[in-house]
Amino acid sequence: MGAFQPLQQHQHGQKPSTPNPAAGYFLPRTVVTWLAVACLSLALLHLLCCSPPGGHQAVFAPLFQYFNGTYSSYISSGVAGAGGGGVERSSCDYSEGRWVWAPGHARRYNGTACNVKPEQDCIRNGRPETGYLDWRWQPAGCGLPAFDAAAFLAAVRGKHVAFVGDSMARNQAESLLCLLGAAFPYDLVGQDAEHYKRQFTRWAFPSHGVTLSTYWAPFLVRSGGKPFNYSMPYNLVYLDELGNRWDADAGTMDVVVLTAGHWFWNPTVYHRGGQVVGVHAHPELNNTEIGFTSPYREAFRKALERLSSDGRRRTVVLGTFAPPHFEGKPIFDPTALEVQDVTKLATMRPDGHPGPYMHRDPFAHGVPERMQTDCLHSCLPGPVDTFNEILLQILSRGR
Ligand SMILES: *[C@@H]1O[C@H](CO)[C@@H](O)[C@H](O)[C@H]1NC(C)=O
Ligand SMILES: *[C@@H]1O[C@H](CO)[C@@H](O)[C@H](O)[C@H]1NC(C)=O
Ligand SMILES: *[C@@H]1O[C@H](CO)[C@@H](O)[C@H](O)[C@H]1NC(C)=O
Ligand SMILES: *[C@@H]1O[C@H](CO)[C@@H](O)[C@H](O)[C@H]1NC(C)=O
C-alpha cells in the first residue's frame, strides 16, 4: 500500500507519433540507439520465431476456433458469475489495435510502494524518461476502458484469482496487485522463504474477500533443473506430471491465468512416464530433438485437464505470448476458457521493457562495455497493466 504520488511528467516537445523507445533519454545517442535496437530486434525475433508463414492469425487461428466453441457455453451457463446485470455481452477482439498517445494514462501506481520485483521497478532504477507511460491501447473494434479497481474486485468478489506460469505471469500478477492496491488495502498473506520468495506469493483484499496468488511453474507441468537453480545447464520437464505447487492449490482457484512460453525455447530434457522422451536444444545428450511446440501443447493440455477435472466452475484465461498451436479438443465442460491474446500489443511496445533499467542507475559510471538488459518483461507500471485492463473486460463480460 501507500499513497500514490503522480509521477513527474517528462518534457515532451511535441506529441510523438509512435511509442519511441529513444524519446527523452538523457543518454549518449549511441546508447539510446543501441538500447532501442536491442529491444526492438528482440521483439521482432520473438514475433518471427514464433509465427509461422501466414503470420499472427495463422498462429492463433486453431486456438480461437477451439475457444469459440467453449465460449458459447461459457455465456449460456454464466460460469463466471451470477446474473447478467445488463453487462453487454459483445465480444471484442482486444488483440488487434494500436497504441495511441494518452499522456499520463499509464501512470497508475508507484511500483516501489507495492513492492514489485526490483528489476521491473524502472522508475526507482533511474529510468529518466517516462514517455512509455503515455500510451493507451486502442482495440480496433471497440473501446478498452481504463482499469477500474472497484469493478475488478467486484467481478471476483469472494474468489481466488491465481496466476500460474513463468515470469510473464508473475509480471502481470504484480501489475494487478499494484493496480488494485493503489485503490484498496491489501495484506501479504503468503510467501516462500527469502531465496525463492517470488515463486509463490499470495495477497488478500479483505474488503472484497479476494485472494490473489502467483505460482512459479514456467512449464506448467512439473519441472526441475534450471528453473529452480540458475546454475544448472538445462531444464528437466515431466510432461505427464503436474506441479510444482499450483496443482495442490488448484481446487481453490476460481480464476486462473495461465501464461508460459519462453522457457520452452531453452535447452530442455523432456520426460514422460519416468523416461526421457526427447530433448530440445541440447544435442550433447544424443537424444531425439522434439522441438518446443509439441511439448508446449502437451503441457498446456495437461494443465487444462487438471483445471477441468474437479468439477469446479472456474474461468481459465490463457495469456498468449508464445505459439500455442493447439489441436484436438480436450474435455472441460465445467471450465470457462478465455484467451487473452497480448502478443501483438506487447510486440509493439519495445520501449516498455526495463532494458538496462533492470539495475539501479545503470549508467552512473558511464556506458559499460557489457550490460545486462531485460527486453522481455514489462516495467511496472508499464504496458503489462494493459493486460489487466483486458482481463477485467474478459471477467466482466462473463457476469
Ligand atoms: C471464431 O473466432 C474467429 C477469430 O476471432 C472468427 O473469425 C470466427 O468467426 C469465429 N467463429 C465462430 C463460429 O464464432
Ligand atoms: C514511491 O514510493 C516510494 C516508497 O513508498 C517512495 O520512496 C517514492 O518517493 C515514491 N515515488 C513516487 C514517484 O511517488
Ligand atoms: C545449483 O546447482 C549447482 C550446479 O549444479 C550446485 O553446485 C548448487 O549446489 C545448486 N544450488 C542449490 C541451491 O541447489
Ligand atoms: C553422443 O554421441 C557422440 C558421437 O557419437 C559421442 O562422442 C558422445 O559421447 C555421446 N554423448 C553421450 C552423452 O552419450
mmCIF file with all atom_site columns, N, CA and C in Angstrom, residues 345-390:
data_model
loop_
_atom_site.group_PDB
_atom_site.id
_atom_site.type_symbol
_atom_site.label_atom_id
_atom_site.label_alt_id
_atom_site.label_comp_id
_atom_site.label_asym_id
_atom_site.label_entity_id
_atom_site.label_seq_id
_atom_site.pdbx_PDB_ins_code
_atom_site.Cartn_x
_atom_site.Cartn_y
_atom_site.Cartn_z
_atom_site.occupancy
_atom_site.B_iso_or_equiv
_atom_site.pdbx_formal_charge
_atom_site.auth_seq_id
_atom_site.auth_comp_id
_atom_site.auth_asym_id
_atom_site.auth_atom_id
_atom_site.pdbx_PDB_model_num
ATOM 1   N N  . LEU A 1 345 ? 0.022  -6.539 -29.072 1.00 0.00 ? 345 LEU A N  1
ATOM 2   C CA . LEU A 1 345 ? 0.154  -5.261 -28.373 1.00 0.00 ? 345 LEU A CA 1
ATOM 3   C C  . LEU A 1 345 ? 1.464  -5.184 -27.602 1.00 0.00 ? 345 LEU A C  1
ATOM 4   N N  . ALA A 1 346 ? 1.938  -6.342 -27.145 1.00 0.00 ? 346 ALA A N  1
ATOM 5   C CA . ALA A 1 346 ? 3.212  -6.335 -26.437 1.00 0.00 ? 346 ALA A CA 1
ATOM 6   C C  . ALA A 1 346 ? 4.380  -6.152 -27.391 1.00 0.00 ? 346 ALA A C  1
ATOM 7   N N  . THR A 1 347 ? 4.274  -6.779 -28.555 1.00 0.00 ? 347 THR A N  1
ATOM 8   C CA . THR A 1 347 ? 5.363  -6.687 -29.520 1.00 0.00 ? 347 THR A CA 1
ATOM 9   C C  . THR A 1 347 ? 5.553  -5.258 -30.017 1.00 0.00 ? 347 THR A C  1
ATOM 10  N N  . MET A 1 348 ? 4.466  -4.503 -30.015 1.00 0.00 ? 348 MET A N  1
ATOM 11  C CA . MET A 1 348 ? 4.551  -3.125 -30.490 1.00 0.00 ? 348 MET A CA 1
ATOM 12  C C  . MET A 1 348 ? 5.110  -2.165 -29.443 1.00 0.00 ? 348 MET A C  1
ATOM 13  N N  . ARG A 1 349 ? 5.502  -2.675 -28.287 1.00 0.00 ? 349 ARG A N  1
ATOM 14  C CA . ARG A 1 349 ? 5.978  -1.778 -27.252 1.00 0.00 ? 349 ARG A CA 1
ATOM 15  C C  . ARG A 1 349 ? 7.370  -2.123 -26.723 1.00 0.00 ? 349 ARG A C  1
ATOM 16  N N  . PRO A 1 350 ? 8.366  -2.101 -27.608 1.00 0.00 ? 350 PRO A N  1
ATOM 17  C CA . PRO A 1 350 ? 9.721  -2.398 -27.137 1.00 0.00 ? 350 PRO A CA 1
ATOM 18  C C  . PRO A 1 350 ? 10.199 -1.389 -26.091 1.00 0.00 ? 350 PRO A C  1
ATOM 19  N N  . ASP A 1 351 ? 9.588  -0.228 -26.051 1.00 0.00 ? 351 ASP A N  1
ATOM 20  C CA . ASP A 1 351 ? 10.001 0.794  -25.092 1.00 0.00 ? 351 ASP A CA 1
ATOM 21  C C  . ASP A 1 351 ? 9.526  0.486  -23.672 1.00 0.00 ? 351 ASP A C  1
ATOM 22  N N  . GLY A 1 352 ? 8.622  -0.468 -23.541 1.00 0.00 ? 352 GLY A N  1
ATOM 23  C CA . GLY A 1 352 ? 8.044  -0.729 -22.221 1.00 0.00 ? 352 GLY A CA 1
ATOM 24  C C  . GLY A 1 352 ? 8.837  -1.705 -21.370 1.00 0.00 ? 352 GLY A C  1
ATOM 25  N N  . HIS A 1 353 ? 9.937  -2.234 -21.904 1.00 0.00 ? 353 HIS A N  1
ATOM 26  C CA . HIS A 1 353 ? 10.763 -3.168 -21.131 1.00 0.00 ? 353 HIS A CA 1
ATOM 27  C C  . HIS A 1 353 ? 11.749 -2.400 -20.256 1.00 0.00 ? 353 HIS A C  1
ATOM 28  N N  . PRO A 1 354 ? 12.228 -3.035 -19.206 1.00 0.00 ? 354 PRO A N  1
ATOM 29  C CA . PRO A 1 354 ? 13.229 -2.345 -18.377 1.00 0.00 ? 354 PRO A CA 1
ATOM 30  C C  . PRO A 1 354 ? 14.512 -2.044 -19.146 1.00 0.00 ? 354 PRO A C  1
ATOM 31  N N  . GLY A 1 355 ? 14.868 -2.870 -20.155 1.00 0.00 ? 355 GLY A N  1
ATOM 32  C CA . GLY A 1 355 ? 16.148 -2.639 -20.831 1.00 0.00 ? 355 GLY A CA 1
ATOM 33  C C  . GLY A 1 355 ? 17.245 -2.667 -19.782 1.00 0.00 ? 355 GLY A C  1
ATOM 34  N N  . PRO A 1 356 ? 18.131 -1.683 -19.781 1.00 0.00 ? 356 PRO A N  1
ATOM 35  C CA . PRO A 1 356 ? 19.203 -1.677 -18.778 1.00 0.00 ? 356 PRO A CA 1
ATOM 36  C C  . PRO A 1 356 ? 18.702 -1.272 -17.389 1.00 0.00 ? 356 PRO A C  1
ATOM 37  N N  . TYR A 1 357 ? 17.484 -0.713 -17.304 1.00 0.00 ? 357 TYR A N  1
ATOM 38  C CA . TYR A 1 357 ? 16.986 -0.229 -16.016 1.00 0.00 ? 357 TYR A CA 1
ATOM 39  C C  . TYR A 1 357 ? 16.427 -1.347 -15.147 1.00 0.00 ? 357 TYR A C  1
ATOM 40  N N  . MET A 1 358 ? 16.890 -2.567 -15.428 1.00 0.00 ? 358 MET A N  1
ATOM 41  C CA . MET A 1 358 ? 16.626 -3.665 -14.502 1.00 0.00 ? 358 MET A CA 1
ATOM 42  C C  . MET A 1 358 ? 17.580 -3.566 -13.315 1.00 0.00 ? 358 MET A C  1
ATOM 43  N N  . HIS A 1 359 ? 18.592 -2.738 -13.474 1.00 0.00 ? 359 HIS A N  1
ATOM 44  C CA . HIS A 1 359 ? 19.502 -2.474 -12.366 1.00 0.00 ? 359 HIS A CA 1
ATOM 45  C C  . HIS A 1 359 ? 19.438 -1.004 -12.027 1.00 0.00 ? 359 HIS A C  1
ATOM 46  N N  . ARG A 1 360 ? 19.830 -0.712 -10.812 1.00 0.00 ? 360 ARG A N  1
ATOM 47  C CA . ARG A 1 360 ? 19.741 0.659  -10.367 1.00 0.00 ? 360 ARG A CA 1
ATOM 48  C C  . ARG A 1 360 ? 20.819 1.507  -11.036 1.00 0.00 ? 360 ARG A C  1
ATOM 49  N N  . ASP A 1 361 ? 20.434 2.666  -11.526 1.00 0.00 ? 361 ASP A N  1
ATOM 50  C CA . ASP A 1 361 ? 21.359 3.639  -12.116 1.00 0.00 ? 361 ASP A CA 1
ATOM 51  C C  . ASP A 1 361 ? 22.434 2.995  -12.997 1.00 0.00 ? 361 ASP A C  1
ATOM 52  N N  . PRO A 1 362 ? 22.019 2.303  -14.050 1.00 0.00 ? 362 PRO A N  1
ATOM 53  C CA . PRO A 1 362 ? 22.980 1.532  -14.846 1.00 0.00 ? 362 PRO A CA 1
ATOM 54  C C  . PRO A 1 362 ? 24.063 2.364  -15.524 1.00 0.00 ? 362 PRO A C  1
ATOM 55  N N  . PHE A 1 363 ? 23.801 3.655  -15.693 1.00 0.00 ? 363 PHE A N  1
ATOM 56  C CA . PHE A 1 363 ? 24.800 4.483  -16.382 1.00 0.00 ? 363 PHE A CA 1
ATOM 57  C C  . PHE A 1 363 ? 25.512 5.433  -15.436 1.00 0.00 ? 363 PHE A C  1
ATOM 58  N N  . ALA A 1 364 ? 25.462 5.109  -14.148 1.00 0.00 ? 364 ALA A N  1
ATOM 59  C CA . ALA A 1 364 ? 26.068 6.002  -13.151 1.00 0.00 ? 364 ALA A CA 1
ATOM 60  C C  . ALA A 1 364 ? 27.559 6.198  -13.414 1.00 0.00 ? 364 ALA A C  1
ATOM 61  N N  . HIS A 1 365 ? 28.204 5.177  -13.980 1.00 0.00 ? 365 HIS A N  1
ATOM 62  C CA . HIS A 1 365 ? 29.638 5.292  -14.248 1.00 0.00 ? 365 HIS A CA 1
ATOM 63  C C  . HIS A 1 365 ? 29.905 5.248  -15.740 1.00 0.00 ? 365 HIS A C  1
ATOM 64  N N  . GLY A 1 366 ? 29.078 5.915  -16.489 1.00 0.00 ? 366 GLY A N  1
ATOM 65  C CA . GLY A 1 366 ? 29.251 5.927  -17.935 1.00 0.00 ? 366 GLY A CA 1
ATOM 66  C C  . GLY A 1 366 ? 28.606 4.702  -18.556 1.00 0.00 ? 366 GLY A C  1
ATOM 67  N N  . VAL A 1 367 ? 28.898 4.496  -19.812 1.00 0.00 ? 367 VAL A N  1
ATOM 68  C CA . VAL A 1 367 ? 28.281 3.389  -20.536 1.00 0.00 ? 367 VAL A CA 1
ATOM 69  C C  . VAL A 1 367 ? 29.170 2.155  -20.427 1.00 0.00 ? 367 VAL A C  1
ATOM 70  N N  . PRO A 1 368 ? 28.704 1.143  -19.729 1.00 0.00 ? 368 PRO A N  1
ATOM 71  C CA . PRO A 1 368 ? 29.543 -0.054 -19.587 1.00 0.00 ? 368 PRO A CA 1
ATOM 72  C C  . PRO A 1 368 ? 29.702 -0.790 -20.915 1.00 0.00 ? 368 PRO A C  1
ATOM 73  N N  . GLU A 1 369 ? 30.796 -1.538 -21.010 1.00 0.00 ? 369 GLU A N  1
ATOM 74  C CA . GLU A 1 369 ? 31.056 -2.251 -22.253 1.00 0.00 ? 369 GLU A CA 1
ATOM 75  C C  . GLU A 1 369 ? 30.030 -3.357 -22.462 1.00 0.00 ? 369 GLU A C  1
ATOM 76  N N  . ARG A 1 370 ? 29.770 -4.071 -21.403 1.00 0.00 ? 370 ARG A N  1
ATOM 77  C CA . ARG A 1 370 ? 28.752 -5.112 -21.465 1.00 0.00 ? 370 ARG A CA 1
ATOM 78  C C  . ARG A 1 370 ? 27.671 -4.776 -20.458 1.00 0.00 ? 370 ARG A C  1
ATOM 79  N N  . MET A 1 371 ? 26.447 -4.986 -20.854 1.00 0.00 ? 371 MET A N  1
ATOM 80  C CA . MET A 1 371 ? 25.376 -4.584 -19.963 1.00 0.00 ? 371 MET A CA 1
ATOM 81  C C  . MET A 1 371 ? 24.252 -5.600 -20.042 1.00 0.00 ? 371 MET A C  1
ATOM 82  N N  . GLN A 1 372 ? 23.741 -5.978 -18.895 1.00 0.00 ? 372 GLN A N  1
ATOM 83  C CA . GLN A 1 372 ? 22.603 -6.880 -18.861 1.00 0.00 ? 372 GLN A CA 1
ATOM 84  C C  . GLN A 1 372 ? 21.338 -6.059 -19.118 1.00 0.00 ? 372 GLN A C  1
ATOM 85  N N  . THR A 1 373 ? 20.505 -6.528 -20.023 1.00 0.00 ? 373 THR A N  1
ATOM 86  C CA . THR A 1 373 ? 19.266 -5.792 -20.294 1.00 0.00 ? 373 THR A CA 1
ATOM 87  C C  . THR A 1 373 ? 18.093 -6.765 -20.273 1.00 0.00 ? 373 THR A C  1
ATOM 88  N N  . ASP A 1 374 ? 16.943 -6.241 -20.004 1.00 0.00 ? 374 ASP A N  1
ATOM 89  C CA . ASP A 1 374 ? 15.729 -7.050 -19.982 1.00 0.00 ? 374 ASP A CA 1
ATOM 90  C C  . ASP A 1 374 ? 14.787 -6.540 -21.059 1.00 0.00 ? 374 ASP A C  1
ATOM 91  N N  . CYS A 1 375 ? 14.649 -7.312 -22.113 1.00 0.00 ? 375 CYS A N  1
ATOM 92  C CA . CYS A 1 375 ? 13.748 -6.938 -23.205 1.00 0.00 ? 375 CYS A CA 1
ATOM 93  C C  . CYS A 1 375 ? 12.547 -7.880 -23.251 1.00 0.00 ? 375 CYS A C  1
ATOM 94  N N  . LEU A 1 376 ? 12.267 -8.504 -22.129 1.00 0.00 ? 376 LEU A N  1
ATOM 95  C CA . LEU A 1 376 ? 11.177 -9.473 -22.096 1.00 0.00 ? 376 LEU A CA 1
ATOM 96  C C  . LEU A 1 376 ? 10.028 -9.001 -21.215 1.00 0.00 ? 376 LEU A C  1
ATOM 97  N N  . HIS A 1 377 ? 10.369 -8.633 -19.993 1.00 0.00 ? 377 HIS A N  1
ATOM 98  C CA . HIS A 1 377 ? 9.321  -8.246 -19.054 1.00 0.00 ? 377 HIS A CA 1
ATOM 99  C C  . HIS A 1 377 ? 8.915  -6.795 -19.290 1.00 0.00 ? 377 HIS A C  1
ATOM 100 N N  . SER A 1 378 ? 7.887  -6.386 -18.556 1.00 0.00 ? 378 SER A N  1
ATOM 101 C CA . SER A 1 378 ? 7.426  -5.009 -18.665 1.00 0.00 ? 378 SER A CA 1
ATOM 102 C C  . SER A 1 378 ? 7.824  -4.253 -17.408 1.00 0.00 ? 378 SER A C  1
ATOM 103 N N  . CYS A 1 379 ? 8.169  -2.993 -17.596 1.00 0.00 ? 379 CYS A N  1
ATOM 104 C CA . CYS A 1 379 ? 8.319  -2.118 -16.444 1.00 0.00 ? 379 CYS A CA 1
ATOM 105 C C  . CYS A 1 379 ? 6.983  -2.086 -15.698 1.00 0.00 ? 379 CYS A C  1
ATOM 106 N N  . LEU A 1 380 ? 7.045  -1.860 -14.402 1.00 0.00 ? 380 LEU A N  1
ATOM 107 C CA . LEU A 1 380 ? 5.840  -1.718 -13.590 1.00 0.00 ? 380 LEU A CA 1
ATOM 108 C C  . LEU A 1 380 ? 5.886  -0.361 -12.884 1.00 0.00 ? 380 LEU A C  1
ATOM 109 N N  . PRO A 1 381 ? 4.989  0.560  -13.176 1.00 0.00 ? 381 PRO A N  1
ATOM 110 C CA . PRO A 1 381 ? 3.927  0.457  -14.176 1.00 0.00 ? 381 PRO A CA 1
ATOM 111 C C  . PRO A 1 381 ? 4.502  0.373  -15.590 1.00 0.00 ? 381 PRO A C  1
ATOM 112 N N  . GLY A 1 382 ? 3.661  -0.090 -16.522 1.00 0.00 ? 382 GLY A N  1
ATOM 113 C CA . GLY A 1 382 ? 4.116  -0.250 -17.896 1.00 0.00 ? 382 GLY A CA 1
ATOM 114 C C  . GLY A 1 382 ? 3.049  -0.944 -18.724 1.00 0.00 ? 382 GLY A C  1
ATOM 115 N N  . PRO A 1 383 ? 3.429  -1.340 -19.931 1.00 0.00 ? 383 PRO A N  1
ATOM 116 C CA . PRO A 1 383 ? 2.430  -1.897 -20.857 1.00 0.00 ? 383 PRO A CA 1
ATOM 117 C C  . PRO A 1 383 ? 1.682  -3.117 -20.313 1.00 0.00 ? 383 PRO A C  1
ATOM 118 N N  . VAL A 1 384 ? 2.289  -3.874 -19.397 1.00 0.00 ? 384 VAL A N  1
ATOM 119 C CA . VAL A 1 384 ? 1.610  -5.072 -18.893 1.00 0.00 ? 384 VAL A CA 1
ATOM 120 C C  . VAL A 1 384 ? 0.321  -4.698 -18.148 1.00 0.00 ? 384 VAL A C  1
ATOM 121 N N  . ASP A 1 385 ? 0.222  -3.479 -17.665 1.00 0.00 ? 385 ASP A N  1
ATOM 122 C CA . ASP A 1 385 ? -1.011 -3.062 -16.990 1.00 0.00 ? 385 ASP A CA 1
ATOM 123 C C  . ASP A 1 385 ? -2.213 -3.171 -17.936 1.00 0.00 ? 385 ASP A C  1
ATOM 124 N N  . THR A 1 386 ? -1.927 -3.000 -19.222 1.00 0.00 ? 386 THR A N  1
ATOM 125 C CA . THR A 1 386 ? -2.994 -3.126 -20.226 1.00 0.00 ? 386 THR A CA 1
ATOM 126 C C  . THR A 1 386 ? -3.556 -4.548 -20.265 1.00 0.00 ? 386 THR A C  1
ATOM 127 N N  . PHE A 1 387 ? -2.693 -5.536 -20.008 1.00 0.00 ? 387 PHE A N  1
ATOM 128 C CA . PHE A 1 387 ? -3.186 -6.923 -19.992 1.00 0.00 ? 387 PHE A CA 1
ATOM 129 C C  . PHE A 1 387 ? -4.290 -7.045 -18.933 1.00 0.00 ? 387 PHE A C  1
ATOM 130 N N  . ASN A 1 388 ? -4.111 -6.340 -17.837 1.00 0.00 ? 388 ASN A N  1
ATOM 131 C CA . ASN A 1 388 ? -5.112 -6.449 -16.770 1.00 0.00 ? 388 ASN A CA 1
ATOM 132 C C  . ASN A 1 388 ? -6.375 -5.657 -17.082 1.00 0.00 ? 388 ASN A C  1
ATOM 133 N N  . GLU A 1 389 ? -6.236 -4.622 -17.898 1.00 0.00 ? 389 GLU A N  1
ATOM 134 C CA . GLU A 1 389 ? -7.444 -3.954 -18.392 1.00 0.00 ? 389 GLU A CA 1
ATOM 135 C C  . GLU A 1 389 ? -8.244 -4.927 -19.247 1.00 0.00 ? 389 GLU A C  1
ATOM 136 N N  . ILE A 1 390 ? -7.545 -5.697 -20.060 1.00 0.00 ? 390 ILE A N  1
ATOM 137 C CA . ILE A 1 390 ? -8.223 -6.695 -20.900 1.00 0.00 ? 390 ILE A CA 1
ATOM 138 C C  . ILE A 1 390 ? -8.789 -7.807 -20.027 1.00 0.00 ? 390 ILE A C  1
#
